[in-house]
Amino acid sequence: SFFRKSGANGQPSQADQSLNRPSDHFFLFAHYLDVHDWPARKHAYGHGVEVFDGFLGELLDYLEDQALLEGSIIVLTSDHGEELGEKHFRESLGLHFGNPSYDPVLRVPLIVWPARFEDPDSPIRGQDLKSLILSLAEPRIDPSEKIRFRSEPEIFISEKAYQTIQLGPWKSFWPRDGSSPSLVDLEDDPAETLDRASLHPDVLAEHRSRLDTLAEEHWTGTDLLFLEFSEEDRQRLRALGYLEQLAPDE
């Protein structure tokens, strides 16, 4: 859903239509693309952030005007970050395309209002966001009670050209073409500028073992990826740039 305060030609706004609900107990998902689409719109990344900030303000004002903000929980997050010219030990595709995915792409904002967590500085994986929201929705006798929520300390990213895994401060990158893996220490080198693979073969071996286990547990053959996708689905995914990342050569 996208939100503006008032609709055109006296029509109800999209906010009014999206919040047409049987009660004041509801879940609303608002998806904004103003920051994501900054290259296509040919404006600065910061301008996209400012535009989104304005639309978010309109949504929060609307909820407040409708007496819906009090008692609500607001979760603000994103599906990926953005590279804006950072230099790493190896070039990636840049922007939000990863391959490999450095921390500017992986680290995204997560803001929960009102503050409900015991440890607000603890990182949360994107795959755990559903569980986090469900934990917020659980009824509690004391609404001010702090919630204890922690993600697993493991991050795994599977991309077209790389598999990447992070265990603790160590993060390794494994090219799918079989060439040598790379390793960075995020504690000593948060900008990911130094490849430490030759100095820590033991860490690489641990990561390789974990990757093999994940492959056995979760591997889906390419012949199964698109069984439920129609040709229309394929066209839409191709237009968004996703089909080429997943499908075998056609």
PDB file of N, CA, C and O in Angstrom, residues 126-165:
ATOM      1  N   GLY A 126      16.798 -10.701   8.889  1.00  0.00           N
ATOM      2  CA  GLY A 126      15.560 -10.463   8.166  1.00  0.00           C
ATOM      3  C   GLY A 126      14.617 -11.650   8.214  1.00  0.00           C
ATOM      4  O   GLY A 126      13.397 -11.481   8.283  1.00  0.00           O
ATOM      5  N   GLN A 127      15.161 -12.863   8.174  1.00  0.00           N
ATOM      6  CA  GLN A 127      14.324 -14.058   8.175  1.00  0.00           C
ATOM      7  C   GLN A 127      13.592 -14.245   9.503  1.00  0.00           C
ATOM      8  O   GLN A 127      12.648 -15.029   9.591  1.00  0.00           O
ATOM      9  N   ASP A 128      14.040 -13.518  10.548  1.00  0.00           N
ATOM     10  CA  ASP A 128      13.399 -13.635  11.854  1.00  0.00           C
ATOM     11  C   ASP A 128      12.364 -12.543  12.108  1.00  0.00           C
ATOM     12  O   ASP A 128      11.789 -12.462  13.194  1.00  0.00           O
ATOM     13  N   LEU A 129      12.140 -11.690  11.099  1.00  0.00           N
ATOM     14  CA  LEU A 129      11.243 -10.552  11.305  1.00  0.00           C
ATOM     15  C   LEU A 129       9.809 -11.003  11.610  1.00  0.00           C
ATOM     16  O   LEU A 129       9.121 -10.399  12.438  1.00  0.00           O
ATOM     17  N   LYS A 130       9.358 -12.058  10.948  1.00  0.00           N
ATOM     18  CA  LYS A 130       8.000 -12.557  11.215  1.00  0.00           C
ATOM     19  C   LYS A 130       7.846 -12.946  12.680  1.00  0.00           C
ATOM     20  O   LYS A 130       6.855 -12.568  13.338  1.00  0.00           O
ATOM     21  N   SER A 131       8.812 -13.694  13.209  1.00  0.00           N
ATOM     22  CA  SER A 131       8.742 -14.103  14.611  1.00  0.00           C
ATOM     23  C   SER A 131       8.792 -12.898  15.537  1.00  0.00           C
ATOM     24  O   SER A 131       8.116 -12.866  16.579  1.00  0.00           O
ATOM     25  N   LEU A 132       9.584 -11.896  15.164  1.00  0.00           N
ATOM     26  CA  LEU A 132       9.667 -10.687  15.974  1.00  0.00           C
ATOM     27  C   LEU A 132       8.312  -9.987  16.053  1.00  0.00           C
ATOM     28  O   LEU A 132       7.862  -9.578  17.126  1.00  0.00           O
ATOM     29  N   ILE A 133       7.647  -9.847  14.897  1.00  0.00           N
ATOM     30  CA  ILE A 133       6.342  -9.175  14.877  1.00  0.00           C
ATOM     31  C   ILE A 133       5.317  -9.969  15.680  1.00  0.00           C
ATOM     32  O   ILE A 133       4.503  -9.394  16.422  1.00  0.00           O
ATOM     33  N   LEU A 134       5.339 -11.291  15.561  1.00  0.00           N
ATOM     34  CA  LEU A 134       4.414 -12.116  16.337  1.00  0.00           C
ATOM     35  C   LEU A 134       4.670 -11.966  17.831  1.00  0.00           C
ATOM     36  O   LEU A 134       3.727 -11.963  18.636  1.00  0.00           O
ATOM     37  N   SER A 135       5.929 -11.826  18.217  1.00  0.00           N
ATOM     38  CA  SER A 135       6.231 -11.641  19.638  1.00  0.00           C
ATOM     39  C   SER A 135       5.691 -10.306  20.136  1.00  0.00           C
ATOM     40  O   SER A 135       5.285 -10.180  21.295  1.00  0.00           O
ATOM     41  N   LEU A 136       5.677  -9.291  19.249  1.00  0.00           N
ATOM     42  CA  LEU A 136       5.113  -7.993  19.625  1.00  0.00           C
ATOM     43  C   LEU A 136       3.598  -8.065  19.780  1.00  0.00           C
ATOM     44  O   LEU A 136       3.005  -7.328  20.566  1.00  0.00           O
ATOM     45  N   ALA A 137       2.965  -8.946  19.001  1.00  0.00           N
ATOM     46  CA  ALA A 137       1.508  -9.016  18.995  1.00  0.00           C
ATOM     47  C   ALA A 137       0.935  -9.847  20.137  1.00  0.00           C
ATOM     48  O   ALA A 137      -0.277  -9.811  20.378  1.00  0.00           O
ATOM     49  N   GLU A 138       1.764 -10.578  20.845  1.00  0.00           N
ATOM     50  CA  GLU A 138       1.261 -11.400  21.940  1.00  0.00           C
ATOM     51  C   GLU A 138       0.676 -10.521  23.046  1.00  0.00           C
ATOM     52  O   GLU A 138       1.309  -9.552  23.476  1.00  0.00           O
ATOM     53  N   PRO A 139      -0.527 -10.832  23.521  1.00  0.00           N
ATOM     54  CA  PRO A 139      -1.111 -10.031  24.610  1.00  0.00           C
ATOM     55  C   PRO A 139      -0.320 -10.182  25.897  1.00  0.00           C
ATOM     56  O   PRO A 139       0.157 -11.274  26.221  1.00  0.00           O
ATOM     57  N   ARG A 140      -0.170  -9.077  26.619  1.00  0.00           N
ATOM     58  CA  ARG A 140       0.587  -9.088  27.869  1.00  0.00           C
ATOM     59  C   ARG A 140      -0.191  -8.336  28.943  1.00  0.00           C
ATOM     60  O   ARG A 140      -0.852  -7.330  28.650  1.00  0.00           O
ATOM     61  N   ILE A 141      -0.112  -8.851  30.165  1.00  0.00           N
ATOM     62  CA  ILE A 141      -0.780  -8.183  31.277  1.00  0.00           C
ATOM     63  C   ILE A 141      -0.181  -6.797  31.481  1.00  0.00           C
ATOM     64  O   ILE A 141      -0.899  -5.813  31.699  1.00  0.00           O
ATOM     65  N   ASP A 142       1.128  -6.712  31.390  1.00  0.00           N
ATOM     66  CA  ASP A 142       1.822  -5.426  31.547  1.00  0.00           C
ATOM     67  C   ASP A 142       2.331  -4.982  30.171  1.00  0.00           C
ATOM     68  O   ASP A 142       3.304  -5.530  29.662  1.00  0.00           O
ATOM     69  N   PRO A 143       1.682  -3.993  29.538  1.00  0.00           N
ATOM     70  CA  PRO A 143       2.092  -3.562  28.194  1.00  0.00           C
ATOM     71  C   PRO A 143       3.512  -3.013  28.139  1.00  0.00           C
ATOM     72  O   PRO A 143       4.114  -2.971  27.071  1.00  0.00           O
ATOM     73  N   SER A 144       4.052  -2.578  29.283  1.00  0.00           N
ATOM     74  CA  SER A 144       5.407  -2.016  29.298  1.00  0.00           C
ATOM     75  C   SER A 144       6.480  -3.094  29.476  1.00  0.00           C
ATOM     76  O   SER A 144       7.669  -2.781  29.497  1.00  0.00           O
ATOM     77  N   GLU A 145       6.049  -4.352  29.606  1.00  0.00           N
ATOM     78  CA  GLU A 145       7.007  -5.443  29.795  1.00  0.00           C
ATOM     79  C   GLU A 145       7.971  -5.523  28.614  1.00  0.00           C
ATOM     80  O   GLU A 145       7.557  -5.497  27.445  1.00  0.00           O
ATOM     81  N   LYS A 146       9.273  -5.627  28.900  1.00  0.00           N
ATOM     82  CA  LYS A 146      10.271  -5.716  27.850  1.00  0.00           C
ATOM     83  C   LYS A 146      10.322  -7.138  27.287  1.00  0.00           C
ATOM     84  O   LYS A 146      10.154  -8.125  28.003  1.00  0.00           O
ATOM     85  N   ILE A 147      10.542  -7.226  25.985  1.00  0.00           N
ATOM     86  CA  ILE A 147      10.557  -8.515  25.297  1.00  0.00           C
ATOM     87  C   ILE A 147      11.993  -8.950  25.066  1.00  0.00           C
ATOM     88  O   ILE A 147      12.832  -8.155  24.629  1.00  0.00           O
ATOM     89  N   ARG A 148      12.279 -10.204  25.350  1.00  0.00           N
ATOM     90  CA  ARG A 148      13.599 -10.763  25.061  1.00  0.00           C
ATOM     91  C   ARG A 148      13.514 -11.505  23.728  1.00  0.00           C
ATOM     92  O   ARG A 148      12.766 -12.467  23.588  1.00  0.00           O
ATOM     93  N   PHE A 149      14.248 -11.016  22.740  1.00  0.00           N
ATOM     94  CA  PHE A 149      14.213 -11.634  21.406  1.00  0.00           C
ATOM     95  C   PHE A 149      15.621 -11.609  20.828  1.00  0.00           C
ATOM     96  O   PHE A 149      16.247 -10.560  20.743  1.00  0.00           O
ATOM     97  N   ARG A 150      16.106 -12.770  20.426  1.00  0.00           N
ATOM     98  CA  ARG A 150      17.438 -12.848  19.835  1.00  0.00           C
ATOM     99  C   ARG A 150      17.412 -13.710  18.577  1.00  0.00           C
ATOM    100  O   ARG A 150      16.735 -14.731  18.527  1.00  0.00           O
ATOM    101  N   SER A 151      18.162 -13.288  17.560  1.00  0.00           N
ATOM    102  CA  SER A 151      18.350 -14.095  16.363  1.00  0.00           C
ATOM    103  C   SER A 151      19.517 -15.050  16.562  1.00  0.00           C
ATOM    104  O   SER A 151      20.363 -14.851  17.444  1.00  0.00           O
ATOM    105  N   GLU A 152      19.566 -16.073  15.729  1.00  0.00           N
ATOM    106  CA  GLU A 152      20.749 -16.925  15.697  1.00  0.00           C
ATOM    107  C   GLU A 152      21.941 -16.117  15.199  1.00  0.00           C
ATOM    108  O   GLU A 152      21.797 -15.244  14.328  1.00  0.00           O
ATOM    109  N   PRO A 153      23.145 -16.375  15.737  1.00  0.00           N
ATOM    110  CA  PRO A 153      24.323 -15.589  15.344  1.00  0.00           C
ATOM    111  C   PRO A 153      24.932 -16.045  14.029  1.00  0.00           C
ATOM    112  O   PRO A 153      26.144 -15.994  13.846  1.00  0.00           O
ATOM    113  N   GLU A 154      24.115 -16.499  13.102  1.00  0.00           N
ATOM    114  CA  GLU A 154      24.596 -17.011  11.819  1.00  0.00           C
ATOM    115  C   GLU A 154      23.858 -16.306  10.687  1.00  0.00           C
ATOM    116  O   GLU A 154      22.645 -16.155  10.734  1.00  0.00           O
ATOM    117  N   ILE A 155      24.599 -15.873   9.678  1.00  0.00           N
ATOM    118  CA  ILE A 155      23.995 -15.235   8.505  1.00  0.00           C
ATOM    119  C   ILE A 155      24.467 -15.982   7.272  1.00  0.00           C
ATOM    120  O   ILE A 155      25.673 -16.205   7.088  1.00  0.00           O
ATOM    121  N   PHE A 156      23.513 -16.366   6.424  1.00  0.00           N
ATOM    122  CA  PHE A 156      23.837 -17.085   5.187  1.00  0.00           C
ATOM    123  C   PHE A 156      23.146 -16.387   4.026  1.00  0.00           C
ATOM    124  O   PHE A 156      21.955 -16.111   4.073  1.00  0.00           O
ATOM    125  N   ILE A 157      23.917 -16.091   2.975  1.00  0.00           N
ATOM    126  CA  ILE A 157      23.375 -15.440   1.779  1.00  0.00           C
ATOM    127  C   ILE A 157      23.745 -16.271   0.564  1.00  0.00           C
ATOM    128  O   ILE A 157      24.926 -16.588   0.358  1.00  0.00           O
ATOM    129  N   SER A 158      22.749 -16.641  -0.229  1.00  0.00           N
ATOM    130  CA  SER A 158      22.981 -17.411  -1.448  1.00  0.00           C
ATOM    131  C   SER A 158      22.635 -16.533  -2.642  1.00  0.00           C
ATOM    132  O   SER A 158      21.494 -16.068  -2.776  1.00  0.00           O
ATOM    133  N   GLU A 159      23.618 -16.275  -3.504  1.00  0.00           N
ATOM    134  CA  GLU A 159      23.427 -15.390  -4.650  1.00  0.00           C
ATOM    135  C   GLU A 159      23.828 -16.098  -5.935  1.00  0.00           C
ATOM    136  O   GLU A 159      24.288 -17.236  -5.920  1.00  0.00           O
ATOM    137  N   LYS A 160      23.665 -15.391  -7.051  1.00  0.00           N
ATOM    138  CA  LYS A 160      23.966 -15.990  -8.352  1.00  0.00           C
ATOM    139  C   LYS A 160      25.425 -16.404  -8.457  1.00  0.00           C
ATOM    140  O   LYS A 160      25.743 -17.482  -8.955  1.00  0.00           O
ATOM    141  N   ALA A 161      26.338 -15.550  -7.993  1.00  0.00           N
ATOM    142  CA  ALA A 161      27.764 -15.802  -8.173  1.00  0.00           C
ATOM    143  C   ALA A 161      28.486 -16.203  -6.892  1.00  0.00           C
ATOM    144  O   ALA A 161      29.629 -16.653  -6.958  1.00  0.00           O
ATOM    145  N   TYR A 162      27.836 -16.039  -5.724  1.00  0.00           N
ATOM    146  CA  TYR A 162      28.518 -16.285  -4.452  1.00  0.00           C
ATOM    147  C   TYR A 162      27.580 -16.940  -3.444  1.00  0.00           C
ATOM    148  O   TYR A 162      26.365 -16.744  -3.475  1.00  0.00           O
ATOM    149  N   GLN A 163      28.205 -17.697  -2.533  1.00  0.00           N
ATOM    150  CA  GLN A 163      27.580 -18.054  -1.274  1.00  0.00           C
ATOM    151  C   GLN A 163      28.405 -17.377  -0.177  1.00  0.00           C
ATOM    152  O   GLN A 163      29.642 -17.428  -0.206  1.00  0.00           O
ATOM    153  N   THR A 164      27.713 -16.749   0.760  1.00  0.00           N
ATOM    154  CA  THR A 164      28.385 -16.004   1.814  1.00  0.00           C
ATOM    155  C   THR A 164      27.849 -16.456   3.152  1.00  0.00           C
ATOM    156  O   THR A 164      26.636 -16.634   3.311  1.00  0.00           O
ATOM    157  N   ILE A 165      28.743 -16.658   4.104  1.00  0.00           N
ATOM    158  CA  ILE A 165      28.312 -17.067   5.438  1.00  0.00           C
ATOM    159  C   ILE A 165      29.095 -16.281   6.479  1.00  0.00           C
ATOM    160  O   ILE A 165      30.288 -16.008   6.306  1.00  0.00           O
TER     161      ILE A 165
END
